[in-house]
């Protein structure tokens, strides 16, 4: 897309694509990362789609923030507390990996020291991807005795971390373990469904609340800084993604209320009732849509090929009796499908509710998986093939995905808000590009 890359221009382009693909009337939500230009995009798109009456609930559930990008910002804020300790450990890894000669010497020291776990080699981090920083700390901690040996034999190695620095790094890795697991769950190329969002964010909040009173001052400082960032983005969990959790048979409304009780006890019932009310409102919209479409599409049914008329008659009679029984039960108890689902342990015969669940659970909670498509651009467009037509690039990327899928290293880095208001995003090569947009 040619410049200018303003939110308004990009929203027009997105709307053009939606119309070209013929799905402009089928959009439920849009997941974007945390750049202010994206806020403009979604606001303009929402106005256009609502104007045409193409969005449910006037677009109330349209905008979803990328969970991976927000989580990255939260953890990056906490990592600032590490200061010199992090820089020394990073400097040590960089010192060894910068040349083959030093790596060879480092391996020699490994062989001289017994009990060193070598299942994972040293890894260097990308500053805008917090989980790569955690991996760097984990790998470096396994070789702390080797680094100590290196400091005795190499006079040029002058960034050796102290015992206190290593201890701090070890404590930080333990503290960040829940965040690392959540990041791996929601930021890979597995396309997690929306029901995972609420439980993961709740776990993060519980960890932060518990760590604010930790006896380790550095952990305490990290938790306090991260909680400020958490409240900036997630003071209120996304309602539409909480609806997805309510449709998870393992959670439903009772578990939601319990989780709210743990973090905001004074307003837990109020928040649960709000989710319940919105869920019923949304379900009623789907019920009306399904009823109107069923009325229009009702036609005489034919017997399935290969099925005897007597078997088909028995089957239709059974289905009719079962349908009447369910309808009678619902009438007697004055309960809708949603009521029955929320109260029953196991029930798998829902029509309108299944349509609602399909759309809610299909909401992506992160943009990182889709961004992995663009991270293989350097493989397709290299110095020998830099003038391909856009349709040929698209075909090559699509074909590669079919043949090989996406590896974990294909996932691009997360967005980071800078002091100057720009947005930094890393690639799989570790390079960074700065987009001239304001970050939240």
Coordinates of C-alpha atoms in Angstrom, one line a residue:
X1 CA 0.0 0.0 0.0
X2 CA 1.5 3.4 -1.0
X3 CA 1.8 6.2 1.6
X4 CA 0.4 7.9 3.5
X5 CA 0.0 5.1 6.0
X6 CA -2.6 6.9 8.2
X7 CA -5.3 5.1 10.1
X8 CA -7.9 6.6 7.9
X9 CA -6.3 5.6 4.6
X10 CA -5.6 2.1 5.9
X11 CA -9.2 1.6 7.1
X12 CA -10.4 2.5 3.6
X13 CA -8.0 -0.1 2.2
X14 CA -9.2 -2.8 4.6
X15 CA -12.8 -2.0 3.7
X16 CA -11.9 -2.3 0.1
X17 CA -10.4 -5.8 0.7
X18 CA -13.4 -6.9 2.7
X19 CA -15.7 -5.8 -0.2
X20 CA -13.4 -7.5 -2.7
X21 CA -13.5 -10.8 -0.8
X22 CA -17.3 -10.5 -0.3
X23 CA -17.2 -10.7 3.5
X24 CA -18.0 -7.2 4.5
X25 CA -21.4 -8.4 5.9
X26 CA -19.8 -11.3 7.8
X27 CA -17.4 -9.5 10.1
X28 CA -17.8 -10.0 13.8
X29 CA -14.5 -8.6 15.3
X30 CA -11.2 -7.2 14.4
X31 CA -8.0 -8.0 16.4
X32 CA -5.2 -5.3 16.3
X33 CA -2.1 -4.5 18.2
X34 CA -1.7 -1.4 20.4
X35 CA -0.9 1.4 18.0
X36 CA -3.1 4.5 18.0
X37 CA -3.3 4.3 14.2
X38 CA -5.0 1.0 14.7
X39 CA -7.5 2.7 17.0
X40 CA -8.3 5.0 14.1
X41 CA -8.6 2.0 11.7
X42 CA -11.1 0.2 13.8
X43 CA -13.1 3.3 14.7
X44 CA -13.5 4.2 11.0
X45 CA -14.3 0.7 9.9
X46 CA -16.8 0.3 12.7
X47 CA -18.6 3.5 11.7
X48 CA -18.8 2.3 8.1
X49 CA -20.0 -1.2 8.9
X50 CA -22.5 0.0 11.5
X51 CA -23.9 2.5 9.0
X52 CA -24.7 -0.4 6.7
X53 CA -26.1 -2.4 9.6
X54 CA -23.5 -5.1 9.1
X55 CA -22.3 -5.4 12.7
X56 CA -24.1 -7.0 15.6
X57 CA -24.9 -4.8 18.6
X58 CA -23.8 -1.7 16.7
X59 CA -20.2 -2.9 16.8
X60 CA -20.0 -3.2 20.6
X61 CA -17.8 -6.3 20.3
X62 CA -15.9 -5.3 17.2
X63 CA -12.4 -4.2 18.5
X64 CA -10.1 -6.7 20.2
X65 CA -6.6 -5.8 21.4
X66 CA -3.8 -8.2 20.7
X67 CA -3.0 -10.0 24.0
X68 CA 0.5 -10.9 23.0
X69 CA 1.6 -7.3 22.3
X70 CA 0.1 -6.1 25.6
X71 CA 1.7 -8.9 27.6
X72 CA 5.0 -8.0 26.0
X73 CA 4.7 -4.4 27.1
X74 CA 3.8 -5.4 30.6
X75 CA 6.8 -7.7 31.1
X76 CA 9.2 -5.4 29.4
X77 CA 8.3 -2.8 32.0
X78 CA 9.2 -5.2 34.7
X79 CA 12.5 -6.1 33.1
X80 CA 13.7 -2.5 33.4
X81 CA 14.3 -3.2 37.1
X82 CA 17.0 -5.7 36.3
X83 CA 19.3 -2.9 35.1
X84 CA 23.0 -3.8 35.3
X85 CA 22.4 -7.5 36.1
X86 CA 20.6 -8.0 32.8
X87 CA 23.2 -6.0 30.9
X88 CA 26.0 -8.0 32.3
X89 CA 24.4 -11.3 31.5
X90 CA 23.5 -10.1 28.0
X91 CA 27.0 -8.8 27.5
X92 CA 28.5 -12.1 28.6
X93 CA 26.4 -14.0 26.1
X94 CA 27.3 -11.5 23.4
X95 CA 31.0 -11.7 24.2
X96 CA 31.1 -15.4 23.7
X97 CA 28.9 -15.6 20.6
X98 CA 30.5 -12.8 18.8
X99 CA 33.3 -15.0 17.3
X100 CA 33.9 -18.6 16.5
X101 CA 37.2 -18.5 18.4
X102 CA 35.5 -17.5 21.7
X103 CA 32.8 -20.1 21.2
X104 CA 35.5 -22.8 20.7
X105 CA 37.3 -21.7 24.0
X106 CA 33.9 -21.6 25.8
X107 CA 33.2 -25.2 24.7
X108 CA 36.6 -26.3 26.0
X109 CA 35.8 -24.8 29.4
X110 CA 32.5 -26.7 29.4
X111 CA 34.4 -30.0 29.0
X112 CA 36.6 -29.2 31.9
X113 CA 33.7 -28.5 34.3
X114 CA 31.6 -31.5 35.2
X115 CA 27.8 -31.3 35.7
X116 CA 27.1 -28.5 33.2
X117 CA 23.8 -29.0 31.4
X118 CA 24.4 -28.6 27.7
X119 CA 21.0 -29.5 26.3
X120 CA 20.4 -25.9 25.2
X121 CA 23.1 -23.6 23.9
X122 CA 23.5 -20.0 24.6
X123 CA 20.9 -17.7 23.1
X124 CA 21.0 -14.0 22.5
X125 CA 17.8 -12.0 23.0
X126 CA 15.9 -9.5 20.8
X127 CA 15.2 -6.5 23.0
X128 CA 11.6 -6.1 21.8
X129 CA 10.7 -9.7 22.5
X130 CA 10.6 -10.3 26.3
X131 CA 10.3 -14.1 26.0
X132 CA 13.6 -14.1 24.1
X133 CA 15.1 -12.3 27.1
X134 CA 13.8 -15.0 29.4
X135 CA 15.3 -17.7 27.2
X136 CA 18.6 -15.9 27.2
X137 CA 18.6 -15.8 31.1
X138 CA 17.6 -19.4 31.3
X139 CA 20.4 -20.6 29.0
X140 CA 23.0 -18.3 30.6
X141 CA 22.2 -19.5 34.1
X142 CA 23.1 -23.1 33.1
X143 CA 26.6 -21.9 32.1
X144 CA 27.3 -19.6 35.0
X145 CA 30.2 -21.7 36.2
X146 CA 31.7 -21.8 32.7
X147 CA 31.5 -18.0 32.6
X148 CA 33.3 -17.9 35.9
X149 CA 36.1 -20.0 34.5
X150 CA 36.2 -17.8 31.4
X151 CA 36.7 -14.7 33.7
X152 CA 39.8 -16.3 35.2
X153 CA 41.5 -17.1 31.8
X154 CA 40.4 -14.2 29.6
X155 CA 41.5 -10.8 30.5
X156 CA 39.3 -9.2 27.8
X157 CA 36.2 -10.6 29.4
X158 CA 35.2 -7.7 31.7
X159 CA 31.5 -8.0 32.0
X160 CA 31.3 -11.0 34.3
X161 CA 28.1 -10.9 36.4
X162 CA 28.5 -11.1 40.2
X163 CA 27.0 -13.9 42.3
X164 CA 24.3 -11.4 43.2
X165 CA 23.6 -10.7 39.6
X166 CA 23.2 -14.5 38.9
X167 CA 20.9 -14.9 41.9
X168 CA 18.8 -12.0 40.7
X169 CA 18.6 -13.5 37.2
X170 CA 17.5 -16.9 38.7
X171 CA 14.8 -15.3 40.8
X172 CA 13.5 -13.3 37.8
X173 CA 13.3 -16.5 35.7
X174 CA 11.2 -18.2 38.4
X175 CA 8.9 -15.2 38.6
X176 CA 8.5 -14.9 34.9
X177 CA 7.7 -18.6 34.3
X178 CA 3.9 -18.1 34.3
X179 CA 4.3 -15.2 31.9
X180 CA 6.5 -17.3 29.6
X181 CA 3.9 -20.1 29.6
X182 CA 1.1 -17.7 28.7
X183 CA 3.2 -16.1 26.0
X184 CA 4.0 -19.5 24.4
X185 CA 0.3 -20.4 24.6
X186 CA -1.1 -17.3 22.9
X187 CA 1.7 -16.1 20.7
X188 CA 2.6 -19.1 18.6
X189 CA 1.1 -20.2 15.3
X190 CA -1.5 -22.5 16.9
X191 CA -4.3 -19.9 16.6
X192 CA -5.7 -20.1 20.2
X193 CA -9.4 -19.6 20.6
X194 CA -11.0 -16.8 22.6
X195 CA -12.0 -19.0 25.5
X196 CA -8.3 -19.2 26.6
X197 CA -8.0 -15.4 27.0
X198 CA -9.9 -14.8 30.3
X199 CA -8.2 -17.6 32.3
X200 CA -4.7 -16.6 31.1
X201 CA -5.1 -12.9 31.9
X202 CA -6.7 -13.8 35.3
X203 CA -3.6 -15.9 36.1
X204 CA -1.3 -13.1 35.2
X205 CA -3.2 -10.7 37.5
X206 CA -3.1 -13.2 40.4
X207 CA 0.6 -13.6 40.0
X208 CA 1.2 -9.8 40.0
X209 CA -1.1 -9.3 43.0
X210 CA 0.8 -12.0 45.0
X211 CA 4.2 -10.7 44.0
X212 CA 3.6 -7.2 45.1
X213 CA 4.2 -8.4 48.7
X214 CA 7.2 -10.6 47.8
X215 CA 10.1 -10.6 50.2
X216 CA 12.6 -10.0 47.3
X217 CA 12.7 -6.2 46.7
X218 CA 13.5 -6.7 43.0
X219 CA 10.5 -9.0 42.5
X220 CA 8.4 -6.5 44.3
X221 CA 9.6 -3.6 42.2
X222 CA 9.0 -5.6 39.0
X223 CA 5.5 -6.6 40.1
X224 CA 4.6 -3.0 41.0
X225 CA 5.8 -1.6 37.6
X226 CA 4.1 -4.4 35.7
X227 CA 0.8 -3.9 37.6
X228 CA 0.7 -0.3 36.6
X229 CA 1.1 -1.4 32.9
X230 CA -1.5 -4.2 33.5
X231 CA -4.1 -1.8 34.7
X232 CA -3.4 0.6 31.8
X233 CA -4.4 -2.1 29.3
X234 CA -6.4 -4.8 31.2
X235 CA -8.0 -3.0 34.2
X236 CA -11.2 -4.4 32.6
X237 CA -11.0 -7.7 30.8
X238 CA -12.3 -7.7 27.3
X239 CA -16.0 -8.4 27.6
X240 CA -16.4 -10.2 24.2
X241 CA -13.5 -12.5 25.1
X242 CA -15.0 -13.1 28.5
X243 CA -18.1 -14.3 26.7
X244 CA -16.0 -16.9 25.0
X245 CA -14.9 -18.1 28.4
X246 CA -18.5 -18.4 29.5
X247 CA -19.1 -20.7 26.5
X248 CA -16.2 -23.0 27.6
X249 CA -17.8 -26.0 29.4
X250 CA -15.0 -26.0 31.9
X251 CA -15.6 -22.4 33.0
X252 CA -19.1 -21.0 32.4
X253 CA -20.5 -18.2 34.6
X254 CA -19.9 -19.8 38.0
X255 CA -16.1 -20.0 37.4
X256 CA -16.1 -16.5 36.0
X257 CA -17.6 -15.2 39.2
X258 CA -15.1 -17.1 41.3
X259 CA -12.2 -15.7 39.3
X260 CA -13.6 -12.1 39.6
X261 CA -14.0 -12.7 43.3
X262 CA -10.3 -13.4 43.6
X263 CA -9.2 -10.2 42.0
X264 CA -12.1 -7.7 42.5
X265 CA -14.2 -9.1 45.2
X266 CA -16.3 -5.9 45.7
X267 CA -17.5 -5.9 42.1
X268 CA -17.4 -9.6 41.2
X269 CA -21.2 -10.1 41.1
X270 CA -21.6 -6.8 39.1
X271 CA -19.1 -7.8 36.5
X272 CA -20.5 -11.4 36.2
X273 CA -24.0 -10.0 35.8
X274 CA -22.8 -7.6 33.1
X275 CA -21.2 -10.5 31.1
X276 CA -24.4 -12.5 31.6
X277 CA -26.6 -9.7 30.4
X278 CA -24.5 -9.1 27.3
X279 CA -24.3 -12.9 26.6
X280 CA -28.1 -13.1 26.6
X281 CA -28.5 -10.0 24.5
X282 CA -26.1 -11.4 21.9
X283 CA -27.8 -14.8 22.0
X284 CA -31.2 -13.2 21.4
X285 CA -29.7 -11.5 18.2
X286 CA -28.5 -14.9 17.0
X287 CA -31.9 -16.5 17.8
X288 CA -33.7 -13.9 15.7
X289 CA -31.3 -14.2 12.8
X290 CA -31.6 -18.0 12.9
X291 CA -35.4 -17.9 13.1
X292 CA -35.7 -15.6 10.2
X293 CA -33.3 -17.5 8.0
X294 CA -35.0 -20.9 8.9
X295 CA -38.4 -19.5 7.9
X296 CA -37.1 -18.4 4.5
X297 CA -35.1 -21.6 3.8
X298 CA -37.7 -24.2 4.8
X299 CA -38.3 -26.6 1.8
X300 CA -39.7 -30.1 1.6
X301 CA -37.0 -32.6 2.5
X302 CA -36.0 -35.5 0.4
X303 CA -34.8 -39.0 1.5
X304 CA -31.0 -39.3 1.6
X305 CA -29.6 -41.5 -1.2
X306 CA -28.9 -45.0 0.0
X307 CA -31.4 -44.7 2.9
X308 CA -34.6 -46.8 3.0
X309 CA -37.9 -44.9 3.2
X310 CA -38.9 -46.8 6.4
X311 CA -35.5 -45.9 8.1
X312 CA -35.8 -42.3 7.0
X313 CA -39.4 -42.1 8.3
X314 CA -38.3 -43.6 11.7
X315 CA -35.4 -41.3 11.9
X316 CA -37.5 -38.2 11.1
X317 CA -40.1 -39.3 13.6
X318 CA -37.5 -39.8 16.3
X319 CA -35.9 -36.4 15.6
X320 CA -39.4 -34.8 15.6
X321 CA -40.2 -36.4 19.0
X322 CA -36.9 -35.4 20.5
X323 CA -37.4 -31.8 19.2
X324 CA -40.9 -31.7 20.7
X325 CA -39.6 -33.0 24.0
X326 CA -36.9 -30.4 24.2
X327 CA -39.3 -27.7 23.2
X328 CA -41.8 -28.9 25.8
X329 CA -39.1 -29.0 28.5
X330 CA -38.0 -25.5 27.6
X331 CA -41.6 -24.2 27.7
X332 CA -42.3 -25.8 31.1
X333 CA -39.2 -24.5 32.7
X334 CA -39.2 -21.2 30.7
X335 CA -35.5 -21.8 29.9
X336 CA -33.8 -21.0 26.6
X337 CA -31.0 -23.0 25.1
X338 CA -28.6 -20.6 26.8
X339 CA -30.2 -21.3 30.2
X340 CA -30.0 -25.0 29.7
X341 CA -26.4 -24.9 28.6
X342 CA -25.3 -22.8 31.5
X343 CA -26.9 -25.1 34.0
X344 CA -26.4 -28.5 32.5
X345 CA -23.1 -30.5 32.8
X346 CA -23.3 -32.0 29.3
X347 CA -25.6 -31.0 26.5
X348 CA -24.5 -30.9 22.9
X349 CA -27.7 -30.2 20.9
X350 CA -27.8 -26.5 20.5
X351 CA -28.6 -24.6 17.3
X352 CA -28.5 -20.9 17.6
X353 CA -26.1 -21.1 20.5
X354 CA -23.7 -23.1 18.4
X355 CA -23.6 -20.3 15.8
X356 CA -22.9 -17.8 18.6
X357 CA -20.2 -20.1 20.0
X358 CA -18.6 -20.5 16.6
X359 CA -18.2 -16.7 16.2
X360 CA -17.1 -16.0 19.7
X361 CA -14.6 -18.8 19.9
X362 CA -13.2 -17.9 16.5
X363 CA -12.1 -14.5 17.7
X364 CA -8.3 -14.4 17.5
X365 CA -6.8 -13.1 20.8
X366 CA -3.5 -12.1 19.2
X367 CA -2.2 -10.8 15.8
X368 CA 1.2 -12.6 16.1
X369 CA 0.1 -15.8 14.4
X370 CA -1.0 -13.8 11.4
X371 CA 2.1 -11.7 11.4
X372 CA 4.2 -14.9 11.1
X373 CA 3.1 -14.9 7.4
X374 CA 5.1 -11.7 6.8
X375 CA 8.2 -12.9 8.8
X376 CA 9.1 -15.3 5.9
X377 CA 9.2 -12.4 3.5
X378 CA 13.0 -12.4 3.6
X379 CA 13.0 -16.0 2.4
X380 CA 10.8 -15.2 -0.6
X381 CA 12.1 -11.8 -1.4
X382 CA 15.9 -12.0 -1.3
X383 CA 18.6 -10.2 -3.3
X384 CA 18.2 -12.5 -6.2
X385 CA 14.4 -12.2 -6.3
X386 CA 13.4 -8.7 -5.4
X387 CA 11.1 -7.8 -8.2
X388 CA 8.3 -10.4 -7.9
X389 CA 4.7 -9.4 -8.6
X390 CA 2.6 -9.2 -5.5
X391 CA 0.4 -12.1 -6.7
X392 CA 3.5 -14.3 -7.2
X393 CA 4.8 -13.4 -3.7
X394 CA 1.4 -14.4 -2.2
X395 CA 1.4 -17.7 -4.1
X396 CA 4.9 -18.6 -3.0
X397 CA 4.2 -17.8 0.7
X398 CA 0.9 -19.7 0.6
X399 CA 2.6 -22.7 -1.0
X400 CA 5.5 -22.7 1.5
X401 CA 2.9 -22.7 4.3
X402 CA 1.2 -25.7 2.8
X403 CA 4.5 -27.6 2.4
X404 CA 6.3 -26.7 5.6
X405 CA 4.0 -24.8 8.0
X406 CA 5.4 -22.1 10.2
X407 CA 8.2 -22.8 12.6
X408 CA 8.4 -21.2 16.0
X409 CA 11.2 -18.8 14.9
X410 CA 8.9 -17.4 12.2
X411 CA 6.9 -15.5 14.7
X412 CA 7.7 -11.8 14.5
X413 CA 8.5 -9.7 17.6
X414 CA 6.0 -7.8 19.7
X415 CA 5.3 -4.1 19.6
X416 CA 6.9 -1.9 22.1
X417 CA 6.0 1.7 22.9
X418 CA 9.0 4.0 22.9
X419 CA 9.6 7.1 24.8
X420 CA 9.3 9.2 21.6
X421 CA 5.8 7.8 20.9
X422 CA 7.0 5.6 18.1
X423 CA 6.2 1.9 17.8
X424 CA 9.1 -0.6 17.5
X425 CA 8.6 -4.0 16.1
X426 CA 11.3 -6.7 15.7
X427 CA 11.6 -9.3 13.0
X428 CA 12.9 -12.9 13.2
X429 CA 16.4 -11.6 12.2
X430 CA 16.6 -9.4 15.3
X431 CA 16.3 -6.2 13.2
X432 CA 14.0 -3.4 14.3
X433 CA 11.9 -1.1 12.3
X434 CA 10.3 2.0 13.8
X435 CA 6.9 3.1 12.6
X436 CA 6.1 6.7 13.0
X437 CA 2.9 6.2 14.9
X438 CA 1.9 6.9 18.5
X439 CA 1.7 3.9 20.8
X440 CA -0.8 3.7 23.6

